[in-house]
CSV table of C-alpha atoms in Angstrom, one decimal:
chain,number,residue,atom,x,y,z
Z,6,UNK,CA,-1.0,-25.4,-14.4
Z,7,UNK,CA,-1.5,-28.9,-15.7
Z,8,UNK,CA,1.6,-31.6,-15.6
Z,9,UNK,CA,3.4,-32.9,-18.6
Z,10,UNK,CA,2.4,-35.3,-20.5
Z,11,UNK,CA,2.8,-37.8,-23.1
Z,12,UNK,CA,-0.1,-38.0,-25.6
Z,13,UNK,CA,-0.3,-40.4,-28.6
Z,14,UNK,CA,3.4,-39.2,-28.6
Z,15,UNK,CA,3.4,-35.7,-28.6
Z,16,UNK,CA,5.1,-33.6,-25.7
Z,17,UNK,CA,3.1,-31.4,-24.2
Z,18,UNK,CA,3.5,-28.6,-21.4
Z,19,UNK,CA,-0.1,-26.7,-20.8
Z,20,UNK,CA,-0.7,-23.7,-18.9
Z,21,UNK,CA,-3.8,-22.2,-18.1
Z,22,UNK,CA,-5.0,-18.3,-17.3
Z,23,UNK,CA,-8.7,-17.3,-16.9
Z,24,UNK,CA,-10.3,-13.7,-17.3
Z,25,UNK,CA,-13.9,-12.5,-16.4
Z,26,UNK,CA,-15.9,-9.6,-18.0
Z,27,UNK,CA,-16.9,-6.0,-16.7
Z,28,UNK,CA,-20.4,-8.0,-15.9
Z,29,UNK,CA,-18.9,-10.4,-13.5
Z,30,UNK,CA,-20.1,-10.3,-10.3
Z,31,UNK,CA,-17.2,-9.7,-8.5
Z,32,UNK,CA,-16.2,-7.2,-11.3
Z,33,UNK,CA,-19.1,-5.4,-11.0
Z,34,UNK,CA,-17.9,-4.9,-7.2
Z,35,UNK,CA,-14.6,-3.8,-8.2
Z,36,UNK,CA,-15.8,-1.7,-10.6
Z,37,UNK,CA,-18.2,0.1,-8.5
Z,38,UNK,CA,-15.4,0.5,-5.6
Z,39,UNK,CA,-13.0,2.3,-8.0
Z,40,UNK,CA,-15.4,4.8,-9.2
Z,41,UNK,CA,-16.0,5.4,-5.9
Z,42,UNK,CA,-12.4,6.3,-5.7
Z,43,UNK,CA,-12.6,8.1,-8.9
Z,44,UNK,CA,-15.3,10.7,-8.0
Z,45,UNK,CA,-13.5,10.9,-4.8
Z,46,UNK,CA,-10.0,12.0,-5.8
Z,47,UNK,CA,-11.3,13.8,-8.5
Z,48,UNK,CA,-13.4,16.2,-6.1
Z,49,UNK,CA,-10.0,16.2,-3.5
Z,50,UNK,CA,-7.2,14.9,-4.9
Z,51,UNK,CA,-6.2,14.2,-1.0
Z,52,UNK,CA,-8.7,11.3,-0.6
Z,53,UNK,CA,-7.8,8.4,1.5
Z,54,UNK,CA,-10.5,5.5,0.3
Z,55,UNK,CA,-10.7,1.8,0.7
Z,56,UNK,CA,-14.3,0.8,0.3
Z,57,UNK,CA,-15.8,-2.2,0.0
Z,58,UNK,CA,-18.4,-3.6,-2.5
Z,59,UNK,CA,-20.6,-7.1,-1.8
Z,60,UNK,CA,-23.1,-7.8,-4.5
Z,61,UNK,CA,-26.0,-10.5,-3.5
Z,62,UNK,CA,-29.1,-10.2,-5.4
Z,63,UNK,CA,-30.3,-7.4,-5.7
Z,64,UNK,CA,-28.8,-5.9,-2.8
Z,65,UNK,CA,-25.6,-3.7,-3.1
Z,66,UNK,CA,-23.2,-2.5,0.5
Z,67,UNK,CA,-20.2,-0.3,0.3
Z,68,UNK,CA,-18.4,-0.5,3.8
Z,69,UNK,CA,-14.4,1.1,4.8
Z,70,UNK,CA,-13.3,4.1,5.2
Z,71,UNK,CA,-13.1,7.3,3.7
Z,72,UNK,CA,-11.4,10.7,5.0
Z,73,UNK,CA,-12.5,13.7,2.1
Z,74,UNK,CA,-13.5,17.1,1.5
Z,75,UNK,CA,-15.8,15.8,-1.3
Z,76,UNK,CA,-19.2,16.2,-0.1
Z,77,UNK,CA,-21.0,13.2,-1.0
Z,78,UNK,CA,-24.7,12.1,0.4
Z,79,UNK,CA,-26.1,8.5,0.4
Z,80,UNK,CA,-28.1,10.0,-3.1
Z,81,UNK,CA,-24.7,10.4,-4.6
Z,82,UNK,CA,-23.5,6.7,-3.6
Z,83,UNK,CA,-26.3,5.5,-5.0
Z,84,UNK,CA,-26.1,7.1,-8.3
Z,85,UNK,CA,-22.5,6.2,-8.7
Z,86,UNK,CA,-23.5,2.8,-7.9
Z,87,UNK,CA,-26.1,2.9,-10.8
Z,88,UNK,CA,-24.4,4.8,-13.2
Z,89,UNK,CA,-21.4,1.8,-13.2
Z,90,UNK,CA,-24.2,-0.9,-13.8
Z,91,UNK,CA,-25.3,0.8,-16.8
Z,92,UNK,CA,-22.1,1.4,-17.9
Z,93,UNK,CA,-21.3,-2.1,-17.6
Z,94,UNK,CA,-24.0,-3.3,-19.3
Z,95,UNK,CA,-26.6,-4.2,-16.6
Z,96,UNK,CA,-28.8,-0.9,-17.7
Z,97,UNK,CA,-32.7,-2.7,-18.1
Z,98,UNK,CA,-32.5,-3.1,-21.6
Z,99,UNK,CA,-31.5,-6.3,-22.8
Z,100,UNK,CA,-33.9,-9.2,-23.7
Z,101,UNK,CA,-33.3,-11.1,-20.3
Z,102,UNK,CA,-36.1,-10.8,-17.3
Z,103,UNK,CA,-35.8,-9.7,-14.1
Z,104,UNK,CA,-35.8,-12.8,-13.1
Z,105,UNK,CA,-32.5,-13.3,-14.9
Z,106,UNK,CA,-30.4,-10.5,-14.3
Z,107,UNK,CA,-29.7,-7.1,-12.3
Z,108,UNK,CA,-31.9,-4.4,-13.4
Z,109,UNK,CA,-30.3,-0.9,-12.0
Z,110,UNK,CA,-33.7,-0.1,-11.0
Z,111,UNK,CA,-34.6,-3.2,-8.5
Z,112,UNK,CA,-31.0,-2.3,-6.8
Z,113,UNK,CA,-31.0,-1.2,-3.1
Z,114,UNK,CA,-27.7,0.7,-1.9
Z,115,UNK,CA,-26.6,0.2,1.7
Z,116,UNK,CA,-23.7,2.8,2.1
Z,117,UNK,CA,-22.1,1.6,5.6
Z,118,UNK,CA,-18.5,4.1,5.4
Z,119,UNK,CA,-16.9,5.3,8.2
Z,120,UNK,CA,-13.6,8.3,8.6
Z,121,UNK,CA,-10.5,6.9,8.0
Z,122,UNK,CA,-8.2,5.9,11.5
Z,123,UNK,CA,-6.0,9.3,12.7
Z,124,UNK,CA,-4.1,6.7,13.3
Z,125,UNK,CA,-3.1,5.3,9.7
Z,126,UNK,CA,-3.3,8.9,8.3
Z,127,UNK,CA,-0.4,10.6,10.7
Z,128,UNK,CA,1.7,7.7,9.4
Z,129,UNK,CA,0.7,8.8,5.6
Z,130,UNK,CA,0.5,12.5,5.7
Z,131,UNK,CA,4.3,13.3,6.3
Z,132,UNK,CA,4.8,16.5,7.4
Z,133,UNK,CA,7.5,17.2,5.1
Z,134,UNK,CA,5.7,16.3,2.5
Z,135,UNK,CA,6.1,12.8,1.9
Z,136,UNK,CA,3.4,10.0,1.3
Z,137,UNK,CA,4.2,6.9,3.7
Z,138,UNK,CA,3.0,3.7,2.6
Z,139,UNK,CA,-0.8,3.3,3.7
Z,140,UNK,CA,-0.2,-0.4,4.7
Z,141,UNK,CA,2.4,-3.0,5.5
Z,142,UNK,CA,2.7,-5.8,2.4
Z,143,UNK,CA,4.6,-7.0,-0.7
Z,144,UNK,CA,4.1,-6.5,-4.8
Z,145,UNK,CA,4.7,-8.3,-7.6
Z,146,UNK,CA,5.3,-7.0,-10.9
Z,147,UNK,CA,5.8,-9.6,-13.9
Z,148,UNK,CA,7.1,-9.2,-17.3
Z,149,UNK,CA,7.7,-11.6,-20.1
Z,150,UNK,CA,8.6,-11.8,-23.8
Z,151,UNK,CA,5.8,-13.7,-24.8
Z,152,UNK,CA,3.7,-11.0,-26.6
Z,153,UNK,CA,4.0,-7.3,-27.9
Z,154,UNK,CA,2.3,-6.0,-24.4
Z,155,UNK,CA,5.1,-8.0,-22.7
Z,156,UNK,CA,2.8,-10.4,-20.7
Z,157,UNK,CA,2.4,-14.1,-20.5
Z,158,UNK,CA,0.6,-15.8,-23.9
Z,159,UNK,CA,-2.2,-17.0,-21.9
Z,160,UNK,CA,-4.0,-14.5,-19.7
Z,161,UNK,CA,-3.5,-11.7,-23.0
Z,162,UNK,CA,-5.3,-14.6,-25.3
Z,163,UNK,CA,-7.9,-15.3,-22.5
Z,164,UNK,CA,-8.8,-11.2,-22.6
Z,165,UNK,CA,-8.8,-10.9,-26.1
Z,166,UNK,CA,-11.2,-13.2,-26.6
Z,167,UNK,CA,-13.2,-12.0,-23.6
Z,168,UNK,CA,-13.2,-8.0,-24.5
Z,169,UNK,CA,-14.7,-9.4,-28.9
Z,170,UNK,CA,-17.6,-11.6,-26.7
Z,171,UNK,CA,-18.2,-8.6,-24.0
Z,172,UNK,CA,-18.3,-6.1,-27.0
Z,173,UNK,CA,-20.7,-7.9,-29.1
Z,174,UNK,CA,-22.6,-8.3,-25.8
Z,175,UNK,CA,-23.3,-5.3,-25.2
Z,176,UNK,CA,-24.0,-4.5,-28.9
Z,177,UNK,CA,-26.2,-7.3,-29.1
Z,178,UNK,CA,-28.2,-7.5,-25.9
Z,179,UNK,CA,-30.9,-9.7,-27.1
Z,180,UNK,CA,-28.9,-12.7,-28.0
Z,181,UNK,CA,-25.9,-12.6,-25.1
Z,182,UNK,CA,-25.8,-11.0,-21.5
Z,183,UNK,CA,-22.3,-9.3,-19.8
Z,184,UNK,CA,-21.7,-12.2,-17.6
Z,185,UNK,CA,-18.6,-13.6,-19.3
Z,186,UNK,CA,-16.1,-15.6,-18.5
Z,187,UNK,CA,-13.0,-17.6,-20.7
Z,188,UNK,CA,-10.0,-19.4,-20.2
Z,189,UNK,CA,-7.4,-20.6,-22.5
Z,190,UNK,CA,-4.6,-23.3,-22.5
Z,191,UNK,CA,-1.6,-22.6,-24.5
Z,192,UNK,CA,0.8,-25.5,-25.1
Z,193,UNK,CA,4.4,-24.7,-24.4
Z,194,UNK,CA,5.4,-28.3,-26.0
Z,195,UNK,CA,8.2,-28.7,-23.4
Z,196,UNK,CA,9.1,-27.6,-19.6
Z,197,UNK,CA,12.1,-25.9,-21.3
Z,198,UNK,CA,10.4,-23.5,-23.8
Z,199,UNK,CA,8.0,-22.4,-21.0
Z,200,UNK,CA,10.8,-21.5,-19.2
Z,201,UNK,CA,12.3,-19.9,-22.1
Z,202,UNK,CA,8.6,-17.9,-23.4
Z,203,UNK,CA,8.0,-20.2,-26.3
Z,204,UNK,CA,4.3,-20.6,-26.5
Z,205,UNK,CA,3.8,-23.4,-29.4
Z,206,UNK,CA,0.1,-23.2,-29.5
Z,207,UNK,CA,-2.8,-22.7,-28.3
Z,208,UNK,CA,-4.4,-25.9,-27.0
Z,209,UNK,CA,-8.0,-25.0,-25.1
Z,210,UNK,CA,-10.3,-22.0,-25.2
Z,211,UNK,CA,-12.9,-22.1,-23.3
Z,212,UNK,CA,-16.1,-19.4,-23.4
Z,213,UNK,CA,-19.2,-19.1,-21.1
Z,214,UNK,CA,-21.6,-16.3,-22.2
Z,215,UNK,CA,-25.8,-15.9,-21.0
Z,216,UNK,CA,-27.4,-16.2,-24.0
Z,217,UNK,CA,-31.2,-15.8,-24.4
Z,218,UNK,CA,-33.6,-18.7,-23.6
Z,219,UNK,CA,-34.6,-18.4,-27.1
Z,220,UNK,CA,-31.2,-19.0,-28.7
Z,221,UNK,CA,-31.0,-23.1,-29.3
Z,222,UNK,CA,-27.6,-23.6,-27.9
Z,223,UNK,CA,-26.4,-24.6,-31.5
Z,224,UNK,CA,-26.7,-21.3,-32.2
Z,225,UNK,CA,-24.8,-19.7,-29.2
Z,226,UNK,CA,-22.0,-21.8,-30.2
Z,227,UNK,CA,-22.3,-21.0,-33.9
Z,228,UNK,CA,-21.6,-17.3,-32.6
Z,229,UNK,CA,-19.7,-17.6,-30.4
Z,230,UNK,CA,-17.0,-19.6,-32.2
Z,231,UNK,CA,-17.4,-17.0,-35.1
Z,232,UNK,CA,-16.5,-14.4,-32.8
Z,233,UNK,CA,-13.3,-16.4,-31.0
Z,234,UNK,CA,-12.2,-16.8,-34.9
Z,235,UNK,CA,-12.6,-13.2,-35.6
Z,236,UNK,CA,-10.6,-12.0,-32.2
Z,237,UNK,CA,-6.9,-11.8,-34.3
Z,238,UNK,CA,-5.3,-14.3,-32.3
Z,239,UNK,CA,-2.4,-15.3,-33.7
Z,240,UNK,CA,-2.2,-17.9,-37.0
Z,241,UNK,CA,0.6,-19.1,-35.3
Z,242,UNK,CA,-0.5,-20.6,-32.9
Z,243,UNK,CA,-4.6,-20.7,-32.9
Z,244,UNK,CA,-5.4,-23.1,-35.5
Z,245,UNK,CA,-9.8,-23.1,-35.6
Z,246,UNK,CA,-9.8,-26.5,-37.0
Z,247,UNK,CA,-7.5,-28.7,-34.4
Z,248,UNK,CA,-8.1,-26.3,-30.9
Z,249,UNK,CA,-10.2,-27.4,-28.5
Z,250,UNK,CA,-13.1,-25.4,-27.6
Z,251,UNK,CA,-15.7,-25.6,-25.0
Z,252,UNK,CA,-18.7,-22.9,-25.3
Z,253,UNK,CA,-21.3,-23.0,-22.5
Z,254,UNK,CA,-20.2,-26.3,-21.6
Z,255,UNK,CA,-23.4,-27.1,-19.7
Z,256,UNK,CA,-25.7,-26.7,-22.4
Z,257,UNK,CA,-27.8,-24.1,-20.7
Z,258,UNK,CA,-26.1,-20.1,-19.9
Z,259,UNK,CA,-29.1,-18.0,-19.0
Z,260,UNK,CA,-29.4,-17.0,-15.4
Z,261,UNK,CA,-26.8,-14.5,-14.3
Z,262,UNK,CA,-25.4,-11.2,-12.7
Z,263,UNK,CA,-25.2,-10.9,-9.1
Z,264,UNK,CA,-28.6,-12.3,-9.1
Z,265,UNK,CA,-27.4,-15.5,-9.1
Z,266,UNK,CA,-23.5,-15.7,-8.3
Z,267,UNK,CA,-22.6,-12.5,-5.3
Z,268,UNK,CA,-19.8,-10.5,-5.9
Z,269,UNK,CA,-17.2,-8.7,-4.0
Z,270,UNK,CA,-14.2,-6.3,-4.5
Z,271,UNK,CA,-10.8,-8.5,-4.4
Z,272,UNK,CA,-11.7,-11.4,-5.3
Z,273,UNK,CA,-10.2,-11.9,-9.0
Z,274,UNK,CA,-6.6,-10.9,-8.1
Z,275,UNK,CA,-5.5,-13.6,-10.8
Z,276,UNK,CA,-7.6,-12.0,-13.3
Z,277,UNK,CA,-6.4,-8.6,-12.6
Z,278,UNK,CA,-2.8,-9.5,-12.6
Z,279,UNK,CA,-0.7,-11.9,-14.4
Z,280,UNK,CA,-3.3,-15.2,-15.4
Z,281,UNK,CA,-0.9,-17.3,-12.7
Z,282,UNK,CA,1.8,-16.9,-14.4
Z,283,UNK,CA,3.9,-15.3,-11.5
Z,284,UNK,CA,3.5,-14.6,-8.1
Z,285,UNK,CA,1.2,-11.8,-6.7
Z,286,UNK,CA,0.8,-10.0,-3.9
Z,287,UNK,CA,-1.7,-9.8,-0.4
Z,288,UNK,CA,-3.7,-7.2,-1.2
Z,289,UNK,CA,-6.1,-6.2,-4.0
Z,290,UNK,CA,-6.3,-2.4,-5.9
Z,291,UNK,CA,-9.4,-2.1,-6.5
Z,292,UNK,CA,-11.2,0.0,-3.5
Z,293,UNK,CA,-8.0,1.7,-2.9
Z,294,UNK,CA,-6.3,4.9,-3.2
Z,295,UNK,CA,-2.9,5.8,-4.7
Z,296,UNK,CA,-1.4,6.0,-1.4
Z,297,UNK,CA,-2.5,2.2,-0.3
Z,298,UNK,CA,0.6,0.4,-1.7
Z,299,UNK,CA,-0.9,-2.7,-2.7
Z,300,UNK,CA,-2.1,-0.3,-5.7
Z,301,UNK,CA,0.9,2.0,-6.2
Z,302,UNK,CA,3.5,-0.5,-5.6
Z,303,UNK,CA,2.2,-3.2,-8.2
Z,304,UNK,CA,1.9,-0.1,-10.8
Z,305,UNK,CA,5.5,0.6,-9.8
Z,306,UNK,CA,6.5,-3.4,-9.9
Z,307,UNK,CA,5.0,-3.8,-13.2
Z,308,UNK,CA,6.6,-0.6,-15.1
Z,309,UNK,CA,10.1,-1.7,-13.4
Z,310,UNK,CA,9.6,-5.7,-15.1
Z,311,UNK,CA,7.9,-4.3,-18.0
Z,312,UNK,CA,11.0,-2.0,-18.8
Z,313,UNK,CA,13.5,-4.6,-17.9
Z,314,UNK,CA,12.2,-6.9,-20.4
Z,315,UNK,CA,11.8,-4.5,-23.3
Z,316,UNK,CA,15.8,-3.3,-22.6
Z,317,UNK,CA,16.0,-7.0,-23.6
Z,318,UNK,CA,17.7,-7.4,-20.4
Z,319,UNK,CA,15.9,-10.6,-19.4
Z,320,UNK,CA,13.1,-12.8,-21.4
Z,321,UNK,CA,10.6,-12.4,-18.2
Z,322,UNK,CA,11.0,-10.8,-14.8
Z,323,UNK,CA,9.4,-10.7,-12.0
Z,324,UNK,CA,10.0,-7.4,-9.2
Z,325,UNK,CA,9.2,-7.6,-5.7
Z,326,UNK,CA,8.8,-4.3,-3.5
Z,327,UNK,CA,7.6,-4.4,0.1
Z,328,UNK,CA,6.7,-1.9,2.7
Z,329,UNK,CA,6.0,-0.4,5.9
Z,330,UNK,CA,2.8,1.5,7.1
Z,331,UNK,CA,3.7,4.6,7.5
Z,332,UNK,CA,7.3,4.7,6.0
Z,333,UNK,CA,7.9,5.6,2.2
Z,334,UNK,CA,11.0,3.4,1.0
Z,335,UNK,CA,10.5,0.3,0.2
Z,336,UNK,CA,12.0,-2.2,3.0
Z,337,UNK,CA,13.0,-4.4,0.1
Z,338,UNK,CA,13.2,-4.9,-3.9
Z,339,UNK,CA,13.8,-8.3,-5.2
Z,340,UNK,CA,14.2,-8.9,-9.3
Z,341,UNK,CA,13.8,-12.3,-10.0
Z,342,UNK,CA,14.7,-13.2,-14.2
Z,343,UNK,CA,14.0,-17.2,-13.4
Z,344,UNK,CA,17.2,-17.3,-15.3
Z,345,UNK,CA,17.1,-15.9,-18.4
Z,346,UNK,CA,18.6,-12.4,-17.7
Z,347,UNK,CA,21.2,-11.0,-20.3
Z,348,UNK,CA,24.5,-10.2,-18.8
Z,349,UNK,CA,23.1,-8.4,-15.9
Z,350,UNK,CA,22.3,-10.5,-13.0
Z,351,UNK,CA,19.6,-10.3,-10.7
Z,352,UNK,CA,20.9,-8.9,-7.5
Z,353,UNK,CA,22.8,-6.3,-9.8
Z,354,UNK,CA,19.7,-5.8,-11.1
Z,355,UNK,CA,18.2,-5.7,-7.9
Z,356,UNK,CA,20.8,-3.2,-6.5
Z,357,UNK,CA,20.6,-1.1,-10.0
Z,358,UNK,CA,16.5,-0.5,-9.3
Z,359,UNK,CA,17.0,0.6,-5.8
Z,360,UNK,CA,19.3,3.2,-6.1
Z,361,UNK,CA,17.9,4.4,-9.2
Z,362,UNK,CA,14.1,5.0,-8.3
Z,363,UNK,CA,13.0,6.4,-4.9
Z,364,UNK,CA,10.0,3.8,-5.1
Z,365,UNK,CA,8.1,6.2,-2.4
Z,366,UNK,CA,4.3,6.4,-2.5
Z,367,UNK,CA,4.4,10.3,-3.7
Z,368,UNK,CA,7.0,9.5,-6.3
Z,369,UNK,CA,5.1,6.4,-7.5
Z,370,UNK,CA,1.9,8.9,-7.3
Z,371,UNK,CA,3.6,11.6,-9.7
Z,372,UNK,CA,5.1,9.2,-12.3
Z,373,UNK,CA,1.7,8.0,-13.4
Z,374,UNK,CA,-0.5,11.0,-12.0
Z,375,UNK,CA,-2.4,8.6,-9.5
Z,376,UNK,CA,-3.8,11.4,-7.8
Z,377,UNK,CA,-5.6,13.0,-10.7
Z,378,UNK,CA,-7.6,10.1,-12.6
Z,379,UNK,CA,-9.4,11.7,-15.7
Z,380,UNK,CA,-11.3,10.8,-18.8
Z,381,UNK,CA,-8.3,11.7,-20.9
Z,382,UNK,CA,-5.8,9.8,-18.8
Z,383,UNK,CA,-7.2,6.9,-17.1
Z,384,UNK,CA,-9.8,6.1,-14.7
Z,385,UNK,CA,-9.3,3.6,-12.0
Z,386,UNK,CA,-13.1,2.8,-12.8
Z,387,UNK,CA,-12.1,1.3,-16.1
Z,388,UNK,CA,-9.1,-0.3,-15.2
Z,389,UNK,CA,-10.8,-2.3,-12.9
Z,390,UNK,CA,-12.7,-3.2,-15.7
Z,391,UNK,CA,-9.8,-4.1,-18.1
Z,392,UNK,CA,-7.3,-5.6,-15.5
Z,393,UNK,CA,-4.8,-3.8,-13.3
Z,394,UNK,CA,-1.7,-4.1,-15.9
Z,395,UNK,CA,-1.0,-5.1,-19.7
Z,396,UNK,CA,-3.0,-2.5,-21.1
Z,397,UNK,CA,-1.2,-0.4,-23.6
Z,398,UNK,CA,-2.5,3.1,-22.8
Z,399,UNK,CA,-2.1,2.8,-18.9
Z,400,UNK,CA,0.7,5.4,-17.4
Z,401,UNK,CA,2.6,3.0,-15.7
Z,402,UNK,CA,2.8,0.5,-19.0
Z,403,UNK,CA,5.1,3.1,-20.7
Z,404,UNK,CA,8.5,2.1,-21.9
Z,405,UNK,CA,10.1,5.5,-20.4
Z,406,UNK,CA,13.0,4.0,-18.7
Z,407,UNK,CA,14.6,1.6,-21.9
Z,408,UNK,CA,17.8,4.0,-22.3
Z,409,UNK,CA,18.3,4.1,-18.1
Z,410,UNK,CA,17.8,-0.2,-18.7
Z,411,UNK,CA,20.3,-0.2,-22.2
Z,412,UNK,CA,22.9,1.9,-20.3
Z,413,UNK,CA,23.1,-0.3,-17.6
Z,414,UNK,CA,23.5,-3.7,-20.3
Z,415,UNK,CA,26.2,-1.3,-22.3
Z,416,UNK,CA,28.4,-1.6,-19.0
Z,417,UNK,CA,28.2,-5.5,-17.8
Z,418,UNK,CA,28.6,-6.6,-21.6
């Protein structure tokens, strides 16, 4: 977040969220963690997984552990491993050498997994039936007002314009490569209208994107600034003639993948999340299964906020959970509305979410169907991809709990 500032008279209160492609490296490592998880559950819905992913050249390691029925060789690793690369765009036949970024065939596969800890799973696998939490650790789930999704202006610009320059990428793989990243700056004009989700404008965009070595750089900007106008961001605050924008800053975008840049699962917890705009939690999702909390409980946190906000209860909120290995309540929930709740305060708010959802891993698990990930409902492969919340079609995104949220505003009105 950047200070404010007086410029040639004008106020001005910036704020800043970054996002990163499918072909990132550290992407491509949560990527290929999740659809790990994916194949696993799929084959036994009872999977406990939290694997691992480092990218570094051309060489590829999955470590954790695993406890399954599904009968999976090193063979089968390695074709997952593949199969994501190609998905993501990194599949031999774009206009880029070897020498400038992953080829699925040059990629060697080290598949270091061990069985999960009796240890962890006696906590998990209640006898009566209940899921305990598969680690200790806290959640955040954010909300705001800010745009039709219900998240913060500047992370939902930033992936707009990074999902229209991925897209053509992979369309186009003779002029750009997967490797994106982009940022944007939206001005808020005052302290008081951040606080209050007024985004005045957007102030900064900024775009990196490979582009072949035979593309003068002229060119690459030519496109690419055809394609930032072209994403639908909103007239009212993207004007193309007074925003700043960088694109390929250096000059020179050509070198990339993992090739160049290593990448591992967990590392792009901003990206995944909220852009900065609130706080997160310790732990990452991708890797994970359904019953590891620092996955379930940010779905939960998020659908909670998300819900909260649309009841027009508060103009942004932010939940807390936390948990205990091995126990399914939550030890605490905290809603936080940074002031700008609507009759209902925040520890009656608080109070109101804890007695009305059970929060426990299973029911988490059979809200949003967690343990049976499918082409026609979501795969945890592809919401690494796309970022952990604010997409429209994800289970726990649904506005399902507005009446339960409008009944309770009736009341303290």
């Amino acid at each position: 977040m950047e200070n404010k500032m007086q410029n040639n008279n004008t106020q001005q209160y910036l704020f800043t969220s970054e996002v990163v492609s499918p072909g990132h490296p550290d992407k491509c490592a949560d990527i290929i963690a999740d659809s790990i998880v994916d194949r696993l559950i799929i084959e036994d819905k009872n999977s406990r997984v939290a694997s691992e992913v480092f990218l570094a050249g051309k060489n590829i390691i999955i470590g954790g552990e695993v406890k399954t029925t599904a009968d999976l060789d090193v063979e089968d690793y390695k074709n997952i491993v593949k199969d994501a690369l190609i998905k993501i765009g990194y599949d031999g036949k774009s206009s880029f050498s070897r020498a400038q970024c992953l080829y699925p065939d040059d990629v060697s596969v080290q598949v270091l997994l061990n069985q999960q800890s009796l240890d962890i799973n006696q906590g998990v696998d209640q006898e009566d039936g209940e899921i305990g939490a598969g680690d200790q650790g806290i959640m955040f789930g954010f909300a705001s007002n800010e745009t039709a999704d219900f998240m913060p202006a500047a992370i939902t610009y930033a992936r707009m314009i990074c999902d229209k320059v991925y897209n053509y990428a992979l369309k186009h793989n003779h002029k750009l490569g997967v490797d994106i990243k982009t940022q944007v700056t939206v001005d808020y004009g005052t302290k008081e209208n951040f606080e209050n989700c007024l985004p005045q404008k957007i102030h900064t965009i900024v775009v990196s994107a490979p582009s072949v070595e035979s593309m003068p750089i002229e060119e690459v900007r030519m496109l690419i600034k055809g394609l930032i106008d072209d994403t639908a961001l909103p007239p009212r605050l993207y004007d193309p003639e007074n925003t700043i924008i960088h694109i390929n800053p250096t000059g020179r975008y050509v070198s990339h993948s993992s090739l160049h840049d290593s990448g591992l699962t967990g590392r792009k917890l901003i990206v995944d999340s909220f852009g900065g705009y609130s706080p997160i939690g310790g732990g990452a999702q991708s890797s994970k299964d359904y019953t590891k909390v620092d996955r379930s409980g940010l779905y939960a946190a998020r659908w909670i906020a998300k819900n909260i906000v649309a009841s027009g209860l508060a103009k942004k909120c932010s939940v807390q959970l936390s948990y205990a290995i091995g126990v399914a309540k939550p030890v605490s929930v905290s809603v936080d509305t940074f002031g700008t709740y609507n009759h209902v305060s925040d520890d009656i708010l608080s109070q109101f979410v804890l007695d009305s959802f059970s929060l426990t891993p299973r029911w988490i698990t059979k809200k949003f169907g967690l343990d049976a990930p499918s082409k026609e409902t979501f795969l945890y492969a592809d919401v690494a991809a796309r970022g952990q919340v604010g997409q429209s079609d994800y289970p726990w995104e649904r506005l399902d709990a507005l009446e339960l949220f409008e009944v309770l505003k009736e009341i303290y009105k």
